[in-house]
PDB file of C-alpha atoms in Angstrom:
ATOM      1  CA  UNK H  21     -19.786   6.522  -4.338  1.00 85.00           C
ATOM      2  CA  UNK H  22     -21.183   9.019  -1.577  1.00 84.00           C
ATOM      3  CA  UNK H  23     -21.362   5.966   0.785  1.00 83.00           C
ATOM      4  CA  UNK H  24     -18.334   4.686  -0.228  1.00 79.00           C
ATOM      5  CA  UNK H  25     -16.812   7.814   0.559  1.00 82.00           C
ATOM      6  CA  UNK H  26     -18.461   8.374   4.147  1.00 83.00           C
ATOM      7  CA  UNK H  27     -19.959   5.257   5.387  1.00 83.00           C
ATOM      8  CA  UNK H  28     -21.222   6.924   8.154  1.00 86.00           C
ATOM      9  CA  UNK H  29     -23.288   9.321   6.679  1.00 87.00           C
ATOM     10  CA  UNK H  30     -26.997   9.129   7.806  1.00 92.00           C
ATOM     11  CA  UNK H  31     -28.381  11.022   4.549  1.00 93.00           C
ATOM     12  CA  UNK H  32     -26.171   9.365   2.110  1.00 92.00           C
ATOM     13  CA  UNK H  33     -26.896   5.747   3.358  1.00 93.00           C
ATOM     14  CA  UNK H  34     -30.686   6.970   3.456  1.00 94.00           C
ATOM     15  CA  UNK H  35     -30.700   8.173   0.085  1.00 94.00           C
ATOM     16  CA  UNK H  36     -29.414   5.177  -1.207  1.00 94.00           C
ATOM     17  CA  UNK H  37     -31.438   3.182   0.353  1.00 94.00           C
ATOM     18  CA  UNK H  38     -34.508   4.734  -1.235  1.00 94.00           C
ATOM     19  CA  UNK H  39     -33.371   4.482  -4.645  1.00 95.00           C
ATOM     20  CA  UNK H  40     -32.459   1.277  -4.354  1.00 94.00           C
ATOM     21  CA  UNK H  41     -36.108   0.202  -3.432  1.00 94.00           C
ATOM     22  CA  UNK H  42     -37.008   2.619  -5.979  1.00 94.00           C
ATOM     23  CA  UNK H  43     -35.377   0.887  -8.405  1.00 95.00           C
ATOM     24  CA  UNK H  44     -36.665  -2.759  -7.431  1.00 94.00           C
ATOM     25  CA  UNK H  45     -33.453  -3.428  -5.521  1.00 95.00           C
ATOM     26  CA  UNK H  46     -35.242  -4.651  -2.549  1.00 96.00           C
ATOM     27  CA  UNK H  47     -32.920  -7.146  -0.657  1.00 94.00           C
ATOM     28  CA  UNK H  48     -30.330  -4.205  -1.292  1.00 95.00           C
ATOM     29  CA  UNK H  49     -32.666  -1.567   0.316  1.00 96.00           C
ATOM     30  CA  UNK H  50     -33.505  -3.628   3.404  1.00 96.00           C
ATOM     31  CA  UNK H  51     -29.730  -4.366   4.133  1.00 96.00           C
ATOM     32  CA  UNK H  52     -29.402  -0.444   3.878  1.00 96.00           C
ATOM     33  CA  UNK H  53     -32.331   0.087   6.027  1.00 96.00           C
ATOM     34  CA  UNK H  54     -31.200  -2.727   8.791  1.00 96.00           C
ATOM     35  CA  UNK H  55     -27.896  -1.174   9.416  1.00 95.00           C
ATOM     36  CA  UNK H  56     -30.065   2.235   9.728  1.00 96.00           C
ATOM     37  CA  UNK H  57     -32.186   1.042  12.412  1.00 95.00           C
ATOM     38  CA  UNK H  58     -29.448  -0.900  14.504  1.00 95.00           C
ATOM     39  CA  UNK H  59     -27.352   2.472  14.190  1.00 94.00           C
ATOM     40  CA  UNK H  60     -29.961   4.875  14.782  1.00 94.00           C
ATOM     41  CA  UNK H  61     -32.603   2.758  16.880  1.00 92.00           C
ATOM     42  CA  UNK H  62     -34.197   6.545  18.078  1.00 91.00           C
ATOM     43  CA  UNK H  63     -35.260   7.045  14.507  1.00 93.00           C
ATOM     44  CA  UNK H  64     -38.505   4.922  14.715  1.00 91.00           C
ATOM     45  CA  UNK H  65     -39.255   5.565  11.411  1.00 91.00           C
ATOM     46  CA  UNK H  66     -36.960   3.570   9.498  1.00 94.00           C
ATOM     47  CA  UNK H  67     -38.619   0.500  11.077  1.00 94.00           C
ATOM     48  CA  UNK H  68     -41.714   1.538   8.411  1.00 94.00           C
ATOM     49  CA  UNK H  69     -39.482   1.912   5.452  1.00 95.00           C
ATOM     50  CA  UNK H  70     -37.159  -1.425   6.348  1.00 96.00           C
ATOM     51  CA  UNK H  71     -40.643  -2.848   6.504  1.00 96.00           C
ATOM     52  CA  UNK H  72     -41.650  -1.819   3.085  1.00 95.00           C
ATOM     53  CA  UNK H  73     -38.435  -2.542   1.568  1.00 96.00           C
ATOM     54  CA  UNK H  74     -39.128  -6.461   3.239  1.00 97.00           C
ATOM     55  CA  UNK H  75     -42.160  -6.967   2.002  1.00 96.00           C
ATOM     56  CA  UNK H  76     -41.662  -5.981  -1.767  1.00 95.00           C
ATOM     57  CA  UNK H  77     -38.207  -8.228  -0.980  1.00 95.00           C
ATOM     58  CA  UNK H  78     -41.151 -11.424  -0.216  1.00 95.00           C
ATOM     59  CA  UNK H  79     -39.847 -11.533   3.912  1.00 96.00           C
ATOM     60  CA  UNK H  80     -43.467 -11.322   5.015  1.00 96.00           C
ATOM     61  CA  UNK H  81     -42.957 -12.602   8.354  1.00 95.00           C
ATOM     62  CA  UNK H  82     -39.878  -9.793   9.032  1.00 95.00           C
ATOM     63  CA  UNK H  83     -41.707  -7.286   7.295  1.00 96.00           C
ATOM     64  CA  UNK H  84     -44.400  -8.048   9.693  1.00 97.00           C
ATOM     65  CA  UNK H  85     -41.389  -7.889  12.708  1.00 95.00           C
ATOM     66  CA  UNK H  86     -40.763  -4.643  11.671  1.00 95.00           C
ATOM     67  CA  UNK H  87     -44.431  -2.929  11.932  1.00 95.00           C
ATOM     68  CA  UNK H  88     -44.466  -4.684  15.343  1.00 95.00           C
ATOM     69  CA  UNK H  89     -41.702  -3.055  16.590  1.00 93.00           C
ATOM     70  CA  UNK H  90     -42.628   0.472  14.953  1.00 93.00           C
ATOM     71  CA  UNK H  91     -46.150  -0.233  16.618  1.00 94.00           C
ATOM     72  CA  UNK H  92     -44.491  -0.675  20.017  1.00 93.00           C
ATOM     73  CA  UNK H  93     -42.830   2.205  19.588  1.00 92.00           C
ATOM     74  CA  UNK H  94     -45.663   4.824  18.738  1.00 92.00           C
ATOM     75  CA  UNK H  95     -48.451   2.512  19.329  1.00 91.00           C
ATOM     76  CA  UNK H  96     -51.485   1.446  17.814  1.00 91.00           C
ATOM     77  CA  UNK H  97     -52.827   3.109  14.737  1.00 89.00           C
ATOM     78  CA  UNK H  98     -55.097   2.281  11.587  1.00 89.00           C
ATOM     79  CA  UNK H  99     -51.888   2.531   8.994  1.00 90.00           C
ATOM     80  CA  UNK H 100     -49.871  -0.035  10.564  1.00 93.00           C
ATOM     81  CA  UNK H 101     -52.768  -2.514  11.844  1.00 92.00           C
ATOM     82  CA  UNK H 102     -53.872  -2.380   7.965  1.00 90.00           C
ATOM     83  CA  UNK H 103     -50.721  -3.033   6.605  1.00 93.00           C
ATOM     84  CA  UNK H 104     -50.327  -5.820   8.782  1.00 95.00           C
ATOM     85  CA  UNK H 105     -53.411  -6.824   7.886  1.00 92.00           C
ATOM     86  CA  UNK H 106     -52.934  -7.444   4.819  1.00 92.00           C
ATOM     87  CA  UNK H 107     -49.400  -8.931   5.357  1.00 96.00           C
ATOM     88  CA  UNK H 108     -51.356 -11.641   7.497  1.00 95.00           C
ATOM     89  CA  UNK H 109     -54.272 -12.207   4.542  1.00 90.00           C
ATOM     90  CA  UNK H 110     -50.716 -12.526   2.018  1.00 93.00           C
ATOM     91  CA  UNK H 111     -49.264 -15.054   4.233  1.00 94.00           C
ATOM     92  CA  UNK H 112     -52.468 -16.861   4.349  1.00 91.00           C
ATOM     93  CA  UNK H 113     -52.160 -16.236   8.212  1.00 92.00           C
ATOM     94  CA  UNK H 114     -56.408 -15.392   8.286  1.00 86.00           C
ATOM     95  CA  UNK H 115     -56.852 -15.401  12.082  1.00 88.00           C
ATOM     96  CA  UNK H 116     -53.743 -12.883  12.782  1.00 93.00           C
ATOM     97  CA  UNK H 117     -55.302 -10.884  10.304  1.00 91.00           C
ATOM     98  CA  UNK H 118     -58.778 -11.220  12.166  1.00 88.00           C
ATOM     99  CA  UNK H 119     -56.292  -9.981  15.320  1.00 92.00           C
ATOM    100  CA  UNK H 120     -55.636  -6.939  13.611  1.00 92.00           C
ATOM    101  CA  UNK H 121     -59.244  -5.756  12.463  1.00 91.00           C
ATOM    102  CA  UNK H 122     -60.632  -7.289  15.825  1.00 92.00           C
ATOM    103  CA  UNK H 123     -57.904  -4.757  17.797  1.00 92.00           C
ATOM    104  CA  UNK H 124     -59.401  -1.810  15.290  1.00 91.00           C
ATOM    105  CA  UNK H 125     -63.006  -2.629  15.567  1.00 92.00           C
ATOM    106  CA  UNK H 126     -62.439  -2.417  19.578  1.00 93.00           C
ATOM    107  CA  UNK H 127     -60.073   0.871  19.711  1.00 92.00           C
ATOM    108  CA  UNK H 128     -62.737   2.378  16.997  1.00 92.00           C
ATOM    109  CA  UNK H 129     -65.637   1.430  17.997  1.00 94.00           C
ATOM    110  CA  UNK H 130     -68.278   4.076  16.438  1.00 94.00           C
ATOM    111  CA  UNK H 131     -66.711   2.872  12.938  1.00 94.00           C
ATOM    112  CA  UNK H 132     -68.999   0.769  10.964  1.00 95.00           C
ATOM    113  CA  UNK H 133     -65.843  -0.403   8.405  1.00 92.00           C
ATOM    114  CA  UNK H 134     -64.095  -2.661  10.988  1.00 92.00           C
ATOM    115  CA  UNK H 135     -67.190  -4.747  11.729  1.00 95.00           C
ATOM    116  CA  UNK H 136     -68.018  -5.151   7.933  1.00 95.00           C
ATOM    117  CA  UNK H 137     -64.087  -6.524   7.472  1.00 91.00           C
ATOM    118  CA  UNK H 138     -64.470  -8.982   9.404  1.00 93.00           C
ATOM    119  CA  UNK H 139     -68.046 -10.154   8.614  1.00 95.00           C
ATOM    120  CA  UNK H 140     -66.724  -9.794   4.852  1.00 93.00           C
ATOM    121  CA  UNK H 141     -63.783 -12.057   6.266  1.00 89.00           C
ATOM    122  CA  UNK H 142     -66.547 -14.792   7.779  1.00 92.00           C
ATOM    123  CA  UNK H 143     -68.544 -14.933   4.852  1.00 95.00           C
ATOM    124  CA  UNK H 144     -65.651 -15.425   2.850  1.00 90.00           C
ATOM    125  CA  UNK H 145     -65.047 -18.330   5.061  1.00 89.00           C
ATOM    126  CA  UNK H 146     -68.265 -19.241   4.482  1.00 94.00           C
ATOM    127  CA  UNK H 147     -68.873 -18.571   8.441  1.00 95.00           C
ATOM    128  CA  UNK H 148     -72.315 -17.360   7.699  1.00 96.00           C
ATOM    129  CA  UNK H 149     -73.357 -17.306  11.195  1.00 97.00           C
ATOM    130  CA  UNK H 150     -70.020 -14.884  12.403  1.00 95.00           C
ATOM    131  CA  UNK H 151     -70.678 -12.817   9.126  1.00 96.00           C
ATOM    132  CA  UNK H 152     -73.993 -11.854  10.092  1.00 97.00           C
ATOM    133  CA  UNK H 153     -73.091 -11.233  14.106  1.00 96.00           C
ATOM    134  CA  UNK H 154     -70.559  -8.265  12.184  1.00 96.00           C
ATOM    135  CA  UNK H 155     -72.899  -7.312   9.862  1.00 96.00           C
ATOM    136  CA  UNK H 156     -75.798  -6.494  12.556  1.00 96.00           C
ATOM    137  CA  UNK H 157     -72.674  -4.753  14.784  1.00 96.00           C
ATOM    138  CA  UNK H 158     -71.776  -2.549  11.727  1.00 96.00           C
ATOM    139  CA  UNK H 159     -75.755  -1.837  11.450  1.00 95.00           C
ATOM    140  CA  UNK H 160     -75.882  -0.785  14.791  1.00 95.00           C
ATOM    141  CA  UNK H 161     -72.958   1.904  14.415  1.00 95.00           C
ATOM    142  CA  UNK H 162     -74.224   3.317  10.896  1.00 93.00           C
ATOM    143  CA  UNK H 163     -77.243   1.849   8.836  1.00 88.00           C
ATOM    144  CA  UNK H 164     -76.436   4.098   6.014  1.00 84.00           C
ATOM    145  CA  UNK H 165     -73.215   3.152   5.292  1.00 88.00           C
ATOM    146  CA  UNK H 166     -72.582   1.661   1.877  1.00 86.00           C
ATOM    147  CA  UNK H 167     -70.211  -1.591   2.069  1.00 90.00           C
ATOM    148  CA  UNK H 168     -73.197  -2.556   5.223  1.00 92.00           C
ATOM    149  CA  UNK H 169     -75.765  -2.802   1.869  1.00 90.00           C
ATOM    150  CA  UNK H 170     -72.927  -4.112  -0.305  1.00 91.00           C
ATOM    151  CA  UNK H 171     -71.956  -6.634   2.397  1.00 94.00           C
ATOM    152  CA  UNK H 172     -75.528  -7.207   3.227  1.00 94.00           C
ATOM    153  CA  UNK H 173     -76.521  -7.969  -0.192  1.00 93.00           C
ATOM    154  CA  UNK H 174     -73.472 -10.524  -0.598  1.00 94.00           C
ATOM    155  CA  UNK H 175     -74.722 -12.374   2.776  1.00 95.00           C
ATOM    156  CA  UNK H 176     -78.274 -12.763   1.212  1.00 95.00           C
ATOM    157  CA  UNK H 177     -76.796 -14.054  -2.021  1.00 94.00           C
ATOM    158  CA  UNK H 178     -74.556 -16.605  -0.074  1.00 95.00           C
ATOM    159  CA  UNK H 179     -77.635 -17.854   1.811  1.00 95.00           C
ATOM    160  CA  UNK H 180     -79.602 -18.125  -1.171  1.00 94.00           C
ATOM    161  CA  UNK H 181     -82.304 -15.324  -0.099  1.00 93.00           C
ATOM    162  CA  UNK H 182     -82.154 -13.894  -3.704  1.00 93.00           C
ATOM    163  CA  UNK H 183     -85.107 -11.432  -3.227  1.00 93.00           C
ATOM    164  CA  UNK H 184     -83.251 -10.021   0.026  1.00 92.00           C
ATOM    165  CA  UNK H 185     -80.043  -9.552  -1.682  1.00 92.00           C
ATOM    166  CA  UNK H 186     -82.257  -7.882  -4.706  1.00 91.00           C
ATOM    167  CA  UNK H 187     -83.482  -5.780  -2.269  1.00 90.00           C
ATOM    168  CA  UNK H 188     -79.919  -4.293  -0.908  1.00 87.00           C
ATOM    169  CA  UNK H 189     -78.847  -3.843  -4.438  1.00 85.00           C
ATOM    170  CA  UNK H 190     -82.533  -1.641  -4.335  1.00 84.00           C
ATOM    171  CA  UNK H 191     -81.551   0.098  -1.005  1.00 77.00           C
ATOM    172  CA  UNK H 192     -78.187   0.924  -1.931  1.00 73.00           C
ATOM    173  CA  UNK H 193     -79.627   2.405  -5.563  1.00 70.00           C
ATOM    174  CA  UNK H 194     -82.245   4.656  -3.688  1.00 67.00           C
ATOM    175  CA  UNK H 195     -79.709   5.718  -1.154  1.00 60.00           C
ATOM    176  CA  UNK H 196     -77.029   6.623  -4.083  1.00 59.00           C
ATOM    177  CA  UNK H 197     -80.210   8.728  -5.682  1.00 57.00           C
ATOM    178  CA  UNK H 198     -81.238  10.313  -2.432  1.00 55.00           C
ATOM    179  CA  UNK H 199     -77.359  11.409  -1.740  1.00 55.00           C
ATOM    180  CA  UNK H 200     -76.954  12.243  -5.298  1.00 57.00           C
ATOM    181  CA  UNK H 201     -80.395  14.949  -5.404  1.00 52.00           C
ATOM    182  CA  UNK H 202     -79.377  16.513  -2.007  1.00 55.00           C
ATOM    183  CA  UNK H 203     -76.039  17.577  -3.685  1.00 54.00           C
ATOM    184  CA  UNK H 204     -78.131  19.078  -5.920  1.00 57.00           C
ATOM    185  CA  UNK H 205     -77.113  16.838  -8.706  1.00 53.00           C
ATOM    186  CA  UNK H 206     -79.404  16.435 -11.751  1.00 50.00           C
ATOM    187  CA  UNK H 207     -81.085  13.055 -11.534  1.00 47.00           C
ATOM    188  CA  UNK H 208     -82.776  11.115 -14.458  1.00 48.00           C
ATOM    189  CA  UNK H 209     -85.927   9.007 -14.216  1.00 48.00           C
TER     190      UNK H 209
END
């Protein structure tokens, strides 16, 4: 009724809006959140929510649109790169979503997670060659990191070196008990 009322109202339109994506109106909400952005195109922000409200309405691809344009803005950050991302991997678009972690592994480049994405990506691909190339990048930033044994131990096991992936699954165990007694946690034989 407040809309109704004064159509023009930023907050009221806004507010309705949200509750309609609340409320799993989500074409509703994105309508809402369209008119927002064409009337108020200096308010980047409602580029993120009529992107949310898209992709819980199934329009991937405009959802996607959306972040672009809200990226273009502001510019380049881990938030909107993962949630297209994972747009991309919904869409079954794999190499776009390569794009993304590729762009994050380069602006990032002293953090291991990026590189163990992607090799995750290759090896679920069954790209052992690529996978490995990631892997030994994410070694190279941080040996210690967990998801490098995890992945690690996945590679070996998809390669059929059983006694190597044993031996991450080892690694990552004596690593877990090292961290575990030097935050003075009691440990068990």
């Amino acid at each position: 009724k407040a809309v109704a009322y004064a159509p023009s109202n930023f907050h009221y339109k806004l507010a309705l809006a949200s509750l309609s994506l609340n409320i799993g109106m989500y074409g509703e909400a994105a309508e809402i959140y369209r008119e927002l952005v064409k009337t108020y195109p200096g308010k980047v922000e409602l580029n993120y929510y009529l992107a949310e409200a898209l992709t819980q309405a199934g329009e991937i691809g405009e959802a996607i649109d959306r972040f672009n344009d809200l990226e273009n803005a502001v510019g380049m950050n881990e938030a909107l790169s993962t949630q297209k991302y994972k747009l991309y991997m919904q869409i079954e678009e794999p190499e776009k979503a390569f794009g993304e972690l590729k762009k994050l592994a380069d602006k990032y480049p002293s953090d291991a997670r990026y590189p163990i994405l992607i090799g995750d990506l290759y090896l679920q691909r069954n790209d052992t060659v690529e996978a490995y190339e990631y892997y030994q990048k994410a070694h190279g930033i941080d040996p210690s990191n967990p998801y490098y044994t995890v992945s690690m131990a996945n590679y070996y096991e998809a390669v059929g070196d059983r006694a190597a992936a044993e031996n991450q699954i080892r690694t990552a165990q004596l690593v877990k008990r090292k961290d575990r007694f030097l935050h003075g946690d009691v440990i068990a034989p």
